[in-house]
Amino acid sequence: MANSVRRVGLLFGMEDTFPWALARAIDERGGGEIVGVPVEVSALRDSQDFDYALILDRISHEVPFYRTFLKVANARGVQVVNNPFWWSADDKYFGNVVAAQVGVETPRTMLLPHKHRPPNTEASSFRNLKFVDWQAVFAYLGFPIFLKPAYGGGWKDVYKADDKGAFFAAYDQSRDLTMMAQEAIDFTEYFRIYTIGRERVHVMRYDPRLPHHARYVTDGPPIEPALEARLRRDALALSQALGYDMNTVELAVRDGIPYAIDFTNPAPDADASSIGETNFAWIVENMADVLIERVRNPRPFEFTGSWSRGLLAPGAV
Ligand SMILES: Nc1ncnc2c1ncn2[C@@H]1O[C@H](COP(=O)(O)OP(=O)(O)O)[C@@H](O)[C@H]1O
Ligand SMILES: [Mg+2]
């Protein structure tokens, strides 16, 4: 019966390999009951119905109109991957709080006030703000220091500063972004890890020091088993705590300990040309399976993953 077919809607932007391959994989695996289709969206009426069992969101971080569309769809019973409510609240600096809750190491990090005033503010908007003691920042972090936006991605506005001069040159360019300053991890190995459905894990060796096309290392040495177990545990713990069903976690290893560098990526790169054939096949197949599983076994509405369960009881501080 045609109208019993359940649709997985794909909402995406310029990417041109992953969505089409995923739609095909969903069709192949969905047994004629579940199909993958591009979402169609236009002006949204209050009472509008949504003809999707699930929507995979790859682009609402760039298109605020889509974010609100997804929040409404989610509230009306559509499964949305990833959670548009938590995605809106999440940021990289807060992510370190989540990491601490689940026993994952992060580099020492400080959140900095904006270099330039955000729109619609003036000097008197900042009567609560005190001057930063930069010597204390440098003493806490030590050089080199990474400067990067708390609401960021895609290596945009990421700087590595070896000394105070380079630090301020970078900070001075940071406009009104919310920047964080972070201890640089001098790593021996670096991994980028897909976590799908909060249970499937795919560990990829990644060398951020190489040019873009060569970063996903396909011919690296095997990963030492105890380290691999730790990488898998850490990546899953983070994605479960965050409640992300599609995520990448970047872990840099120093003295045998993985440090979480970048792990709030609800629309991670999944382009065939950057991740390579083997990784692409993995993400397409596993994503299709997990989305089909979610359509068959929907999750109850949720705002976040599990991180808030570990919070201190009220009055404990
Ligand atoms: N604390 C750090 N120590 C070492 N390398 C870092 C650190 N922070 C960022 N980097 C490097 O900079 C790159 C981009 O930073 P990242 O936090 O991943 O930002 P984005 O979300 O823009 O990808 C990382 O892939 C890593 O190579
Ligand atoms: Mg990154």
PDB file of N, CA and C in Angstrom, residues 62-119:
ATOM      1  N   GLU A  62      23.620  26.230   8.932  1.00  0.00           N
ATOM      2  CA  GLU A  62      23.838  27.320   7.975  1.00  0.00           C
ATOM      3  C   GLU A  62      22.539  28.051   7.645  1.00  0.00           C
ATOM      4  N   VAL A  63      21.399  27.434   7.937  1.00  0.00           N
ATOM      5  CA  VAL A  63      20.104  27.979   7.494  1.00  0.00           C
ATOM      6  C   VAL A  63      19.135  28.030   8.685  1.00  0.00           C
ATOM      7  N   PRO A  64      19.105  29.143   9.407  1.00  0.00           N
ATOM      8  CA  PRO A  64      18.261  29.229  10.605  1.00  0.00           C
ATOM      9  C   PRO A  64      16.785  28.913  10.346  1.00  0.00           C
ATOM     10  N   PHE A  65      16.268  29.249   9.166  1.00  0.00           N
ATOM     11  CA  PHE A  65      14.878  28.920   8.826  1.00  0.00           C
ATOM     12  C   PHE A  65      14.651  27.405   8.924  1.00  0.00           C
ATOM     13  N   TYR A  66      15.631  26.637   8.471  1.00  0.00           N
ATOM     14  CA  TYR A  66      15.518  25.183   8.562  1.00  0.00           C
ATOM     15  C   TYR A  66      15.504  24.717  10.027  1.00  0.00           C
ATOM     16  N   ARG A  67      16.281  25.385  10.870  1.00  0.00           N
ATOM     17  CA  ARG A  67      16.357  24.961  12.275  1.00  0.00           C
ATOM     18  C   ARG A  67      14.978  25.048  12.927  1.00  0.00           C
ATOM     19  N   THR A  68      14.278  26.156  12.669  1.00  0.00           N
ATOM     20  CA  THR A  68      12.950  26.311  13.265  1.00  0.00           C
ATOM     21  C   THR A  68      11.969  25.303  12.666  1.00  0.00           C
ATOM     22  N   PHE A  69      12.044  25.105  11.357  1.00  0.00           N
ATOM     23  CA  PHE A  69      11.237  24.073  10.695  1.00  0.00           C
ATOM     24  C   PHE A  69      11.441  22.724  11.390  1.00  0.00           C
ATOM     25  N   LEU A  70      12.688  22.397  11.704  1.00  0.00           N
ATOM     26  CA  LEU A  70      12.995  21.095  12.317  1.00  0.00           C
ATOM     27  C   LEU A  70      12.502  21.003  13.755  1.00  0.00           C
ATOM     28  N   LYS A  71      12.592  22.108  14.470  1.00  0.00           N
ATOM     29  CA  LYS A  71      12.087  22.085  15.858  1.00  0.00           C
ATOM     30  C   LYS A  71      10.586  21.812  15.861  1.00  0.00           C
ATOM     31  N   VAL A  72       9.890  22.449  14.919  1.00  0.00           N
ATOM     32  CA  VAL A  72       8.437  22.243  14.845  1.00  0.00           C
ATOM     33  C   VAL A  72       8.125  20.806  14.421  1.00  0.00           C
ATOM     34  N   ALA A  73       8.844  20.322  13.406  1.00  0.00           N
ATOM     35  CA  ALA A  73       8.632  18.938  12.948  1.00  0.00           C
ATOM     36  C   ALA A  73       8.858  17.969  14.107  1.00  0.00           C
ATOM     37  N   ASN A  74       9.915  18.200  14.861  1.00  0.00           N
ATOM     38  CA  ASN A  74      10.259  17.332  15.984  1.00  0.00           C
ATOM     39  C   ASN A  74       9.158  17.348  17.048  1.00  0.00           C
ATOM     40  N   ALA A  75       8.651  18.540  17.328  1.00  0.00           N
ATOM     41  CA  ALA A  75       7.584  18.662  18.330  1.00  0.00           C
ATOM     42  C   ALA A  75       6.289  17.998  17.861  1.00  0.00           C
ATOM     43  N   ARG A  76       6.135  17.858  16.545  1.00  0.00           N
ATOM     44  CA  ARG A  76       4.933  17.211  15.997  1.00  0.00           C
ATOM     45  C   ARG A  76       5.143  15.719  15.761  1.00  0.00           C
ATOM     46  N   GLY A  77       6.231  15.165  16.275  1.00  0.00           N
ATOM     47  CA  GLY A  77       6.371  13.712  16.227  1.00  0.00           C
ATOM     48  C   GLY A  77       7.329  13.157  15.191  1.00  0.00           C
ATOM     49  N   VAL A  78       7.992  14.047  14.429  1.00  0.00           N
ATOM     50  CA  VAL A  78       8.996  13.550  13.471  1.00  0.00           C
ATOM     51  C   VAL A  78      10.302  13.308  14.232  1.00  0.00           C
ATOM     52  N   GLN A  79      10.937  12.156  14.020  1.00  0.00           N
ATOM     53  CA  GLN A  79      12.272  11.939  14.568  1.00  0.00           C
ATOM     54  C   GLN A  79      13.232  12.858  13.810  1.00  0.00           C
ATOM     55  N   VAL A  80      14.065  13.599  14.500  1.00  0.00           N
ATOM     56  CA  VAL A  80      15.029  14.456  13.806  1.00  0.00           C
ATOM     57  C   VAL A  80      16.438  14.114  14.282  1.00  0.00           C
ATOM     58  N   VAL A  81      17.286  13.837  13.324  1.00  0.00           N
ATOM     59  CA  VAL A  81      18.712  13.554  13.582  1.00  0.00           C
ATOM     60  C   VAL A  81      19.518  14.653  12.900  1.00  0.00           C
ATOM     61  N   ASN A  82      20.282  15.455  13.641  1.00  0.00           N
ATOM     62  CA  ASN A  82      20.441  15.433  15.100  1.00  0.00           C
ATOM     63  C   ASN A  82      19.443  16.382  15.760  1.00  0.00           C
ATOM     64  N   ASN A  83      19.244  16.177  17.041  1.00  0.00           N
ATOM     65  CA  ASN A  83      18.292  16.942  17.826  1.00  0.00           C
ATOM     66  C   ASN A  83      18.455  18.463  17.627  1.00  0.00           C
ATOM     67  N   PRO A  84      17.449  19.114  17.011  1.00  0.00           N
ATOM     68  CA  PRO A  84      17.613  20.536  16.712  1.00  0.00           C
ATOM     69  C   PRO A  84      17.621  21.419  17.958  1.00  0.00           C
ATOM     70  N   PHE A  85      17.032  20.929  19.039  1.00  0.00           N
ATOM     71  CA  PHE A  85      17.011  21.727  20.275  1.00  0.00           C
ATOM     72  C   PHE A  85      18.401  21.745  20.908  1.00  0.00           C
ATOM     73  N   TRP A  86      18.958  20.574  21.070  1.00  0.00           N
ATOM     74  CA  TRP A  86      20.280  20.520  21.709  1.00  0.00           C
ATOM     75  C   TRP A  86      21.345  21.130  20.813  1.00  0.00           C
ATOM     76  N   TRP A  87      21.227  20.914  19.509  1.00  0.00           N
ATOM     77  CA  TRP A  87      22.191  21.515  18.579  1.00  0.00           C
ATOM     78  C   TRP A  87      22.203  23.035  18.753  1.00  0.00           C
ATOM     79  N   SER A  88      21.014  23.622  18.962  1.00  0.00           N
ATOM     80  CA  SER A  88      20.930  25.081  19.142  1.00  0.00           C
ATOM     81  C   SER A  88      21.593  25.540  20.434  1.00  0.00           C
ATOM     82  N   ALA A  89      21.613  24.664  21.430  1.00  0.00           N
ATOM     83  CA  ALA A  89      22.139  25.065  22.736  1.00  0.00           C
ATOM     84  C   ALA A  89      23.630  24.751  22.888  1.00  0.00           C
ATOM     85  N   ASP A  90      24.098  23.837  22.097  1.00  0.00           N
ATOM     86  CA  ASP A  90      25.435  23.288  22.236  1.00  0.00           C
ATOM     87  C   ASP A  90      26.523  24.279  21.805  1.00  0.00           C
ATOM     88  N   ASP A  91      27.678  24.218  22.420  1.00  0.00           N
ATOM     89  CA  ASP A  91      28.864  24.899  21.883  1.00  0.00           C
ATOM     90  C   ASP A  91      30.103  24.161  22.351  1.00  0.00           C
ATOM     91  N   LYS A  92      31.227  24.491  21.729  1.00  0.00           N
ATOM     92  CA  LYS A  92      32.448  23.726  21.996  1.00  0.00           C
ATOM     93  C   LYS A  92      32.949  23.871  23.426  1.00  0.00           C
ATOM     94  N   TYR A  93      32.805  25.051  23.972  1.00  0.00           N
ATOM     95  CA  TYR A  93      33.324  25.243  25.328  1.00  0.00           C
ATOM     96  C   TYR A  93      32.462  24.480  26.333  1.00  0.00           C
ATOM     97  N   PHE A  94      31.155  24.558  26.168  1.00  0.00           N
ATOM     98  CA  PHE A  94      30.284  23.794  27.053  1.00  0.00           C
ATOM     99  C   PHE A  94      30.532  22.296  26.885  1.00  0.00           C
ATOM    100  N   GLY A  95      30.902  21.895  25.681  1.00  0.00           N
ATOM    101  CA  GLY A  95      31.220  20.489  25.425  1.00  0.00           C
ATOM    102  C   GLY A  95      32.255  19.940  26.404  1.00  0.00           C
ATOM    103  N   ASN A  96      33.181  20.787  26.820  1.00  0.00           N
ATOM    104  CA  ASN A  96      34.194  20.307  27.768  1.00  0.00           C
ATOM    105  C   ASN A  96      33.577  19.942  29.123  1.00  0.00           C
ATOM    106  N   VAL A  97      32.494  20.604  29.482  1.00  0.00           N
ATOM    107  CA  VAL A  97      31.778  20.248  30.710  1.00  0.00           C
ATOM    108  C   VAL A  97      31.174  18.845  30.555  1.00  0.00           C
ATOM    109  N   VAL A  98      30.578  18.617  29.380  1.00  0.00           N
ATOM    110  CA  VAL A  98      29.986  17.303  29.096  1.00  0.00           C
ATOM    111  C   VAL A  98      31.072  16.228  29.139  1.00  0.00           C
ATOM    112  N   ALA A  99      32.231  16.538  28.549  1.00  0.00           N
ATOM    113  CA  ALA A  99      33.340  15.563  28.527  1.00  0.00           C
ATOM    114  C   ALA A  99      33.769  15.198  29.950  1.00  0.00           C
ATOM    115  N   ALA A 100      33.875  16.213  30.789  1.00  0.00           N
ATOM    116  CA  ALA A 100      34.297  15.954  32.177  1.00  0.00           C
ATOM    117  C   ALA A 100      33.297  15.039  32.887  1.00  0.00           C
ATOM    118  N   GLN A 101      32.011  15.233  32.580  1.00  0.00           N
ATOM    119  CA  GLN A 101      30.969  14.396  33.213  1.00  0.00           C
ATOM    120  C   GLN A 101      31.137  12.922  32.904  1.00  0.00           C
ATOM    121  N   VAL A 102      31.689  12.627  31.695  1.00  0.00           N
ATOM    122  CA  VAL A 102      31.762  11.230  31.274  1.00  0.00           C
ATOM    123  C   VAL A 102      33.204  10.727  31.239  1.00  0.00           C
ATOM    124  N   GLY A 103      34.089  11.432  31.949  1.00  0.00           N
ATOM    125  CA  GLY A 103      35.448  10.927  32.132  1.00  0.00           C
ATOM    126  C   GLY A 103      36.332  10.983  30.900  1.00  0.00           C
ATOM    127  N   VAL A 104      36.086  11.961  30.011  1.00  0.00           N
ATOM    128  CA  VAL A 104      36.946  12.124  28.832  1.00  0.00           C
ATOM    129  C   VAL A 104      37.833  13.354  29.064  1.00  0.00           C
ATOM    130  N   GLU A 105      39.128  13.190  28.775  1.00  0.00           N
ATOM    131  CA  GLU A 105      40.080  14.294  28.985  1.00  0.00           C
ATOM    132  C   GLU A 105      39.915  15.354  27.898  1.00  0.00           C
ATOM    133  N   THR A 106      40.072  16.613  28.290  1.00  0.00           N
ATOM    134  CA  THR A 106      40.099  17.706  27.307  1.00  0.00           C
ATOM    135  C   THR A 106      41.314  18.586  27.617  1.00  0.00           C
ATOM    136  N   PRO A 107      41.807  19.322  26.610  1.00  0.00           N
ATOM    137  CA  PRO A 107      42.911  20.248  26.885  1.00  0.00           C
ATOM    138  C   PRO A 107      42.433  21.373  27.807  1.00  0.00           C
ATOM    139  N   ARG A 108      43.350  21.957  28.586  1.00  0.00           N
ATOM    140  CA  ARG A 108      42.988  23.138  29.385  1.00  0.00           C
ATOM    141  C   ARG A 108      42.485  24.228  28.441  1.00  0.00           C
ATOM    142  N   THR A 109      41.386  24.850  28.820  1.00  0.00           N
ATOM    143  CA  THR A 109      40.730  25.786  27.889  1.00  0.00           C
ATOM    144  C   THR A 109      40.165  26.965  28.657  1.00  0.00           C
ATOM    145  N   MET A 110      40.222  28.154  28.075  1.00  0.00           N
ATOM    146  CA  MET A 110      39.565  29.332  28.669  1.00  0.00           C
ATOM    147  C   MET A 110      38.667  30.010  27.641  1.00  0.00           C
ATOM    148  N   LEU A 111      37.540  30.465  28.115  1.00  0.00           N
ATOM    149  CA  LEU A 111      36.597  31.197  27.258  1.00  0.00           C
ATOM    150  C   LEU A 111      36.914  32.688  27.369  1.00  0.00           C
ATOM    151  N   LEU A 112      36.997  33.374  26.228  1.00  0.00           N
ATOM    152  CA  LEU A 112      37.418  34.781  26.223  1.00  0.00           C
ATOM    153  C   LEU A 112      36.264  35.705  25.858  1.00  0.00           C
ATOM    154  N   PRO A 113      36.268  36.911  26.421  1.00  0.00           N
ATOM    155  CA  PRO A 113      35.281  37.908  25.979  1.00  0.00           C
ATOM    156  C   PRO A 113      35.555  38.302  24.518  1.00  0.00           C
ATOM    157  N   HIS A 114      34.525  38.825  23.835  1.00  0.00           N
ATOM    158  CA  HIS A 114      34.679  39.204  22.423  1.00  0.00           C
ATOM    159  C   HIS A 114      35.746  40.286  22.259  1.00  0.00           C
ATOM    160  N   LYS A 115      36.484  40.197  21.162  1.00  0.00           N
ATOM    161  CA  LYS A 115      37.440  41.263  20.843  1.00  0.00           C
ATOM    162  C   LYS A 115      36.680  42.546  20.464  1.00  0.00           C
ATOM    163  N   HIS A 116      35.706  42.406  19.547  1.00  0.00           N
ATOM    164  CA  HIS A 116      34.894  43.564  19.154  1.00  0.00           C
ATOM    165  C   HIS A 116      33.482  43.414  19.691  1.00  0.00           C
ATOM    166  N   ARG A 117      32.840  44.541  19.895  1.00  0.00           N
ATOM    167  CA  ARG A 117      31.494  44.494  20.467  1.00  0.00           C
ATOM    168  C   ARG A 117      30.508  43.885  19.477  1.00  0.00           C
ATOM    169  N   PRO A 118      29.677  42.977  19.936  1.00  0.00           N
ATOM    170  CA  PRO A 118      28.634  42.421  19.065  1.00  0.00           C
ATOM    171  C   PRO A 118      27.670  43.525  18.621  1.00  0.00           C
ATOM    172  N   PRO A 119      26.932  43.304  17.512  1.00  0.00           N
ATOM    173  CA  PRO A 119      25.999  44.314  17.024  1.00  0.00           C
ATOM    174  C   PRO A 119      25.032  44.753  18.128  1.00  0.00           C
TER     175      PRO A 119
END
